[in-house]
Amino acid sequence: MICIILPLISILTSPELVLSSSSLFGSQASSPNQNIYTVSRLNSEVRLLLENEMGIVWLVGEISNFSAPVSGHWYLTLKDSRAQVKCAMFKGNNRRVSFKPANGQQVIVKARLSLYEPRGDYQLIIDSMQPEGDGLLQQEFEKLKMSLAAEGLFAQNLKFPLPPHPKCVGVITSKTGAALYDILDVLKRRDPSLPVVIYPTLVQGENAAIDIAQAIGRANTRQECDVLIVGRGGGSLEDLWCFNHEIVARTIAASQIPIISAVGHEVDVTIADYVADVRAPTPSAAAELVSNDSSHKRDTLRNLTHRLQSTFRHYLAQRKHLWLHTTNQLNRLHPKHQLQRQSQRLDEYEYQLSAAIQKRLSQENQHLSTLAHRLSLRSPVNKLDVQQHQLNQSTQRLRVAMDKVLTFKQHQFSVMVEKLDMVSPLATLKRGYSITQDHKGKVISQAEQVYVGESIITTLESGTIEATVTKVSK
């Protein structure tokens, strides 16, 4: 699609446009000045061509440069390995997106081509967005549904009525699934005598569609039952995908036995539901449709209601298609697109204002830093630092002087200790002399001071001697 649009833009922006504008926008005679385009007029005309000629497109790609400003709009780029395109999704549409987009995510979008006139940027305006897997399945679902509807496979006149009193019911589902047990429980409760034939089959996975078609064919060959229930329990779109295969749809349409489609829950709708003779909202409801009890009239009414719902669904699908077609035409002329473009321009101005504010703040911060530096040069803190340095030097000199005085005093003390040691009685003891004291500690210097039998103590250089006087010589 991009390759188609770019040549169109190149033609519109070529010099020949000035000479041929009358053929593009009217054949009436006009003055030469009217054929000269302004840039604004050129971008406006190109935007109208893009929006009116291309209409709605589907696009798959990887998200990058995702942005969500306070306005609520989304801006992003969709890219693949070789190209990229700018996109905008306005808040009126992105509110319906069920997931949070992220850079690197693969998505499929429904969008219309446009041009952002102020910059001349080619862009997409996104209406809806889905993850790639679910989106592709949904798109494939819609494509097959429209194709089969066009062939008439959903036509009500091709559907068989259910037998009012079935003689045997066939169930085509998984033999281990909860759906089978729900069907059997309902049939046992409502009509225990009703025979049931089970045709086990896969209901999920790659080979499930072929397996289901073969089971329907086998039931038609055997002709054991006069009604068939085909279905399974609930699940995701991918889990139920085997009931959206064309082979299953055509096999159901070709069945000579009436078929009730009972796939998933009430909200789950598959191609099999459209083709089947009757669509039941759940497997249990299908079992109630084929069984009779005291509320037979109520069941008949329910059956008619389901048939009416199926017909109404088909009618709504046709009307929805017509509505979408009409809506797309109206959207191209809707004033909201002008508002969206103005809103996008407002976001652009917001970005510019934010950048200007940031630049001004940066300049003011730089000026403030210069003033702070000049103030610091004149601050009394610097003088205090100098005085503190001088104080530290004086303190250091005082400590050095004190150390010198202390060293000198220590030297004097050592000299005096040596002199004192020279006259100390301890020095005399070192030379072999001793000191003798009586038991009272009095020094004995004469023999008359002691008597025989008295205890005396003699102090030597190392240790003392205690003795008893045995003789005194005068």
PDB file of N, CA, C and O in Angstrom, residues 54-99:
ATOM      1  N   MET A  54      -7.973   5.924  -0.785  1.00  0.00           N
ATOM      2  CA  MET A  54      -7.531   4.646  -0.224  1.00  0.00           C
ATOM      3  C   MET A  54      -8.552   4.043   0.741  1.00  0.00           C
ATOM      4  O   MET A  54      -8.722   2.838   0.802  1.00  0.00           O
ATOM      5  N   GLY A  55      -9.209   4.888   1.549  1.00  0.00           N
ATOM      6  CA  GLY A  55     -10.178   4.354   2.515  1.00  0.00           C
ATOM      7  C   GLY A  55      -9.494   3.590   3.643  1.00  0.00           C
ATOM      8  O   GLY A  55      -8.393   3.914   4.077  1.00  0.00           O
ATOM      9  N   ILE A  56     -10.154   2.533   4.099  1.00  0.00           N
ATOM     10  CA  ILE A  56      -9.664   1.754   5.233  1.00  0.00           C
ATOM     11  C   ILE A  56      -8.669   0.698   4.758  1.00  0.00           C
ATOM     12  O   ILE A  56      -8.893   0.029   3.743  1.00  0.00           O
ATOM     13  N   VAL A  57      -7.561   0.548   5.502  1.00  0.00           N
ATOM     14  CA  VAL A  57      -6.566  -0.489   5.203  1.00  0.00           C
ATOM     15  C   VAL A  57      -6.276  -1.264   6.484  1.00  0.00           C
ATOM     16  O   VAL A  57      -6.449  -0.760   7.589  1.00  0.00           O
ATOM     17  N   TRP A  58      -5.842  -2.513   6.303  1.00  0.00           N
ATOM     18  CA  TRP A  58      -5.367  -3.348   7.423  1.00  0.00           C
ATOM     19  C   TRP A  58      -3.858  -3.462   7.281  1.00  0.00           C
ATOM     20  O   TRP A  58      -3.343  -3.660   6.186  1.00  0.00           O
ATOM     21  N   LEU A  59      -3.156  -3.363   8.401  1.00  0.00           N
ATOM     22  CA  LEU A  59      -1.692  -3.352   8.358  1.00  0.00           C
ATOM     23  C   LEU A  59      -1.145  -4.131   9.547  1.00  0.00           C
ATOM     24  O   LEU A  59      -1.660  -4.007  10.660  1.00  0.00           O
ATOM     25  N   VAL A  60      -0.109  -4.938   9.297  1.00  0.00           N
ATOM     26  CA  VAL A  60       0.555  -5.678  10.369  1.00  0.00           C
ATOM     27  C   VAL A  60       1.999  -5.198  10.452  1.00  0.00           C
ATOM     28  O   VAL A  60       2.634  -4.940   9.421  1.00  0.00           O
ATOM     29  N   GLY A  61       2.502  -5.020  11.658  1.00  0.00           N
ATOM     30  CA  GLY A  61       3.868  -4.550  11.823  1.00  0.00           C
ATOM     31  C   GLY A  61       4.277  -4.534  13.277  1.00  0.00           C
ATOM     32  O   GLY A  61       3.504  -4.875  14.173  1.00  0.00           O
ATOM     33  N   GLU A  62       5.530  -4.093  13.490  1.00  0.00           N
ATOM     34  CA  GLU A  62       6.110  -4.030  14.832  1.00  0.00           C
ATOM     35  C   GLU A  62       6.070  -2.598  15.354  1.00  0.00           C
ATOM     36  O   GLU A  62       6.402  -1.655  14.635  1.00  0.00           O
ATOM     37  N   ILE A  63       5.661  -2.421  16.624  1.00  0.00           N
ATOM     38  CA  ILE A  63       5.566  -1.091  17.231  1.00  0.00           C
ATOM     39  C   ILE A  63       6.959  -0.603  17.623  1.00  0.00           C
ATOM     40  O   ILE A  63       7.761  -1.334  18.204  1.00  0.00           O
ATOM     41  N   SER A  64       7.243   0.669  17.316  1.00  0.00           N
ATOM     42  CA  SER A  64       8.448   1.336  17.808  1.00  0.00           C
ATOM     43  C   SER A  64       8.106   2.803  18.045  1.00  0.00           C
ATOM     44  O   SER A  64       7.105   3.314  17.557  1.00  0.00           O
ATOM     45  N   ASN A  65       8.969   3.484  18.828  1.00  0.00           N
ATOM     46  CA  ASN A  65       8.785   4.914  19.133  1.00  0.00           C
ATOM     47  C   ASN A  65       7.393   5.199  19.705  1.00  0.00           C
ATOM     48  O   ASN A  65       6.779   6.226  19.394  1.00  0.00           O
ATOM     49  N   PHE A  66       6.887   4.302  20.553  1.00  0.00           N
ATOM     50  CA  PHE A  66       5.540   4.492  21.126  1.00  0.00           C
ATOM     51  C   PHE A  66       5.551   5.651  22.123  1.00  0.00           C
ATOM     52  O   PHE A  66       6.440   5.758  22.960  1.00  0.00           O
ATOM     53  N   SER A  67       4.555   6.532  22.014  1.00  0.00           N
ATOM     54  CA  SER A  67       4.452   7.694  22.898  1.00  0.00           C
ATOM     55  C   SER A  67       2.994   7.906  23.260  1.00  0.00           C
ATOM     56  O   SER A  67       2.108   7.789  22.408  1.00  0.00           O
ATOM     57  N   ALA A  68       2.737   8.237  24.561  1.00  0.00           N
ATOM     58  CA  ALA A  68       1.371   8.483  25.034  1.00  0.00           C
ATOM     59  C   ALA A  68       1.379   9.760  25.861  1.00  0.00           C
ATOM     60  O   ALA A  68       1.498   9.719  27.087  1.00  0.00           O
ATOM     61  N   PRO A  69       1.267  10.954  25.233  1.00  0.00           N
ATOM     62  CA  PRO A  69       1.277  12.218  25.974  1.00  0.00           C
ATOM     63  C   PRO A  69       0.018  12.389  26.813  1.00  0.00           C
ATOM     64  O   PRO A  69      -0.909  11.572  26.765  1.00  0.00           O
ATOM     65  N   VAL A  70       0.000  13.491  27.588  1.00  0.00           N
ATOM     66  CA  VAL A  70      -1.107  13.727  28.518  1.00  0.00           C
ATOM     67  C   VAL A  70      -2.431  13.952  27.798  1.00  0.00           C
ATOM     68  O   VAL A  70      -3.494  13.850  28.412  1.00  0.00           O
ATOM     69  N   SER A  71      -2.411  14.253  26.533  1.00  0.00           N
ATOM     70  CA  SER A  71      -3.650  14.451  25.784  1.00  0.00           C
ATOM     71  C   SER A  71      -4.466  13.171  25.663  1.00  0.00           C
ATOM     72  O   SER A  71      -5.658  13.205  25.373  1.00  0.00           O
ATOM     73  N   GLY A  72      -3.826  12.021  25.882  1.00  0.00           N
ATOM     74  CA  GLY A  72      -4.526  10.744  25.761  1.00  0.00           C
ATOM     75  C   GLY A  72      -4.371  10.089  24.406  1.00  0.00           C
ATOM     76  O   GLY A  72      -4.762   8.935  24.224  1.00  0.00           O
ATOM     77  N   HIS A  73      -3.816  10.793  23.427  1.00  0.00           N
ATOM     78  CA  HIS A  73      -3.587  10.198  22.114  1.00  0.00           C
ATOM     79  C   HIS A  73      -2.328   9.338  22.148  1.00  0.00           C
ATOM     80  O   HIS A  73      -1.460   9.490  23.013  1.00  0.00           O
ATOM     81  N   TRP A  74      -2.225   8.416  21.186  1.00  0.00           N
ATOM     82  CA  TRP A  74      -1.034   7.563  21.040  1.00  0.00           C
ATOM     83  C   TRP A  74      -0.345   7.908  19.729  1.00  0.00           C
ATOM     84  O   TRP A  74      -1.006   8.107  18.696  1.00  0.00           O
ATOM     85  N   TYR A  75       0.989   7.950  19.759  1.00  0.00           N
ATOM     86  CA  TYR A  75       1.780   8.131  18.554  1.00  0.00           C
ATOM     87  C   TYR A  75       2.820   7.015  18.501  1.00  0.00           C
ATOM     88  O   TYR A  75       3.447   6.694  19.516  1.00  0.00           O
ATOM     89  N   LEU A  76       2.988   6.401  17.365  1.00  0.00           N
ATOM     90  CA  LEU A  76       3.899   5.269  17.237  1.00  0.00           C
ATOM     91  C   LEU A  76       4.344   5.130  15.786  1.00  0.00           C
ATOM     92  O   LEU A  76       3.839   5.813  14.891  1.00  0.00           O
ATOM     93  N   THR A  77       5.287   4.230  15.598  1.00  0.00           N
ATOM     94  CA  THR A  77       5.753   3.883  14.259  1.00  0.00           C
ATOM     95  C   THR A  77       5.560   2.388  14.063  1.00  0.00           C
ATOM     96  O   THR A  77       5.903   1.602  14.945  1.00  0.00           O
ATOM     97  N   LEU A  78       4.964   1.992  12.940  1.00  0.00           N
ATOM     98  CA  LEU A  78       4.851   0.584  12.577  1.00  0.00           C
ATOM     99  C   LEU A  78       5.930   0.278  11.549  1.00  0.00           C
ATOM    100  O   LEU A  78       6.102   1.031  10.578  1.00  0.00           O
ATOM    101  N   LYS A  79       6.659  -0.822  11.765  1.00  0.00           N
ATOM    102  CA  LYS A  79       7.756  -1.125  10.857  1.00  0.00           C
ATOM    103  C   LYS A  79       7.850  -2.620  10.611  1.00  0.00           C
ATOM    104  O   LYS A  79       7.306  -3.441  11.358  1.00  0.00           O
ATOM    105  N   ASP A  80       8.516  -2.956   9.512  1.00  0.00           N
ATOM    106  CA  ASP A  80       8.933  -4.322   9.279  1.00  0.00           C
ATOM    107  C   ASP A  80      10.425  -4.271   8.954  1.00  0.00           C
ATOM    108  O   ASP A  80      11.095  -3.281   9.258  1.00  0.00           O
ATOM    109  N   SER A  81      10.955  -5.313   8.342  1.00  0.00           N
ATOM    110  CA  SER A  81      12.393  -5.379   8.119  1.00  0.00           C
ATOM    111  C   SER A  81      12.881  -4.383   7.079  1.00  0.00           C
ATOM    112  O   SER A  81      14.075  -4.098   6.998  1.00  0.00           O
ATOM    113  N   ARG A  82      11.963  -3.794   6.277  1.00  0.00           N
ATOM    114  CA  ARG A  82      12.414  -2.949   5.172  1.00  0.00           C
ATOM    115  C   ARG A  82      11.823  -1.547   5.165  1.00  0.00           C
ATOM    116  O   ARG A  82      12.303  -0.692   4.429  1.00  0.00           O
ATOM    117  N   ALA A  83      10.789  -1.277   5.920  1.00  0.00           N
ATOM    118  CA  ALA A  83      10.142   0.034   5.845  1.00  0.00           C
ATOM    119  C   ALA A  83       9.420   0.336   7.147  1.00  0.00           C
ATOM    120  O   ALA A  83       9.251  -0.535   8.003  1.00  0.00           O
ATOM    121  N   GLN A  84       8.991   1.600   7.293  1.00  0.00           N
ATOM    122  CA  GLN A  84       8.241   2.008   8.466  1.00  0.00           C
ATOM    123  C   GLN A  84       7.285   3.137   8.086  1.00  0.00           C
ATOM    124  O   GLN A  84       7.463   3.809   7.070  1.00  0.00           O
ATOM    125  N   VAL A  85       6.257   3.336   8.927  1.00  0.00           N
ATOM    126  CA  VAL A  85       5.273   4.382   8.680  1.00  0.00           C
ATOM    127  C   VAL A  85       4.824   4.941  10.024  1.00  0.00           C
ATOM    128  O   VAL A  85       4.640   4.201  10.993  1.00  0.00           O
ATOM    129  N   LYS A  86       4.667   6.285  10.091  1.00  0.00           N
ATOM    130  CA  LYS A  86       4.212   6.929  11.323  1.00  0.00           C
ATOM    131  C   LYS A  86       2.705   6.746  11.469  1.00  0.00           C
ATOM    132  O   LYS A  86       1.977   6.747  10.480  1.00  0.00           O
ATOM    133  N   CYS A  87       2.269   6.614  12.741  1.00  0.00           N
ATOM    134  CA  CYS A  87       0.854   6.358  13.016  1.00  0.00           C
ATOM    135  C   CYS A  87       0.404   7.213  14.206  1.00  0.00           C
ATOM    136  O   CYS A  87       1.211   7.570  15.077  1.00  0.00           O
ATOM    137  N   ALA A  88      -0.891   7.521  14.217  1.00  0.00           N
ATOM    138  CA  ALA A  88      -1.519   8.198  15.351  1.00  0.00           C
ATOM    139  C   ALA A  88      -2.817   7.473  15.669  1.00  0.00           C
ATOM    140  O   ALA A  88      -3.540   7.049  14.767  1.00  0.00           O
ATOM    141  N   MET A  89      -3.092   7.291  16.978  1.00  0.00           N
ATOM    142  CA  MET A  89      -4.352   6.685  17.410  1.00  0.00           C
ATOM    143  C   MET A  89      -4.939   7.582  18.488  1.00  0.00           C
ATOM    144  O   MET A  89      -4.375   7.705  19.574  1.00  0.00           O
ATOM    145  N   PHE A  90      -6.087   8.227  18.168  1.00  0.00           N
ATOM    146  CA  PHE A  90      -6.648   9.200  19.076  1.00  0.00           C
ATOM    147  C   PHE A  90      -7.400   8.525  20.209  1.00  0.00           C
ATOM    148  O   PHE A  90      -7.839   7.377  20.105  1.00  0.00           O
ATOM    149  N   LYS A  91      -7.525   9.256  21.334  1.00  0.00           N
ATOM    150  CA  LYS A  91      -8.001   8.629  22.574  1.00  0.00           C
ATOM    151  C   LYS A  91      -9.415   8.081  22.454  1.00  0.00           C
ATOM    152  O   LYS A  91      -9.780   7.160  23.158  1.00  0.00           O
ATOM    153  N   GLY A  92     -10.227   8.638  21.550  1.00  0.00           N
ATOM    154  CA  GLY A  92     -11.561   8.088  21.372  1.00  0.00           C
ATOM    155  C   GLY A  92     -11.537   6.665  20.865  1.00  0.00           C
ATOM    156  O   GLY A  92     -12.449   5.877  21.127  1.00  0.00           O
ATOM    157  N   ASN A  93     -10.453   6.294  20.135  1.00  0.00           N
ATOM    158  CA  ASN A  93     -10.313   4.931  19.605  1.00  0.00           C
ATOM    159  C   ASN A  93      -9.452   4.050  20.496  1.00  0.00           C
ATOM    160  O   ASN A  93      -9.734   2.861  20.657  1.00  0.00           O
ATOM    161  N   ASN A  94      -8.362   4.622  21.071  1.00  0.00           N
ATOM    162  CA  ASN A  94      -7.459   3.759  21.850  1.00  0.00           C
ATOM    163  C   ASN A  94      -8.058   3.303  23.170  1.00  0.00           C
ATOM    164  O   ASN A  94      -7.521   2.410  23.820  1.00  0.00           O
ATOM    165  N   ARG A  95      -9.178   3.933  23.590  1.00  0.00           N
ATOM    166  CA  ARG A  95      -9.839   3.447  24.814  1.00  0.00           C
ATOM    167  C   ARG A  95     -10.408   2.051  24.627  1.00  0.00           C
ATOM    168  O   ARG A  95     -10.629   1.337  25.595  1.00  0.00           O
ATOM    169  N   ARG A  96     -10.666   1.674  23.376  1.00  0.00           N
ATOM    170  CA  ARG A  96     -11.244   0.343  23.113  1.00  0.00           C
ATOM    171  C   ARG A  96     -10.181  -0.738  23.003  1.00  0.00           C
ATOM    172  O   ARG A  96     -10.516  -1.909  22.858  1.00  0.00           O
ATOM    173  N   VAL A  97      -8.897  -0.384  23.043  1.00  0.00           N
ATOM    174  CA  VAL A  97      -7.820  -1.377  22.951  1.00  0.00           C
ATOM    175  C   VAL A  97      -7.708  -2.100  24.285  1.00  0.00           C
ATOM    176  O   VAL A  97      -7.603  -1.470  25.346  1.00  0.00           O
ATOM    177  N   SER A  98      -7.730  -3.415  24.257  1.00  0.00           N
ATOM    178  CA  SER A  98      -7.790  -4.223  25.489  1.00  0.00           C
ATOM    179  C   SER A  98      -6.417  -4.545  26.058  1.00  0.00           C
ATOM    180  O   SER A  98      -6.333  -5.253  27.052  1.00  0.00           O
ATOM    181  N   PHE A  99      -5.334  -4.049  25.458  1.00  0.00           N
ATOM    182  CA  PHE A  99      -3.989  -4.319  25.968  1.00  0.00           C
ATOM    183  C   PHE A  99      -3.167  -3.038  25.884  1.00  0.00           C
ATOM    184  O   PHE A  99      -3.547  -2.081  25.225  1.00  0.00           O
TER     185      PHE A  99
END
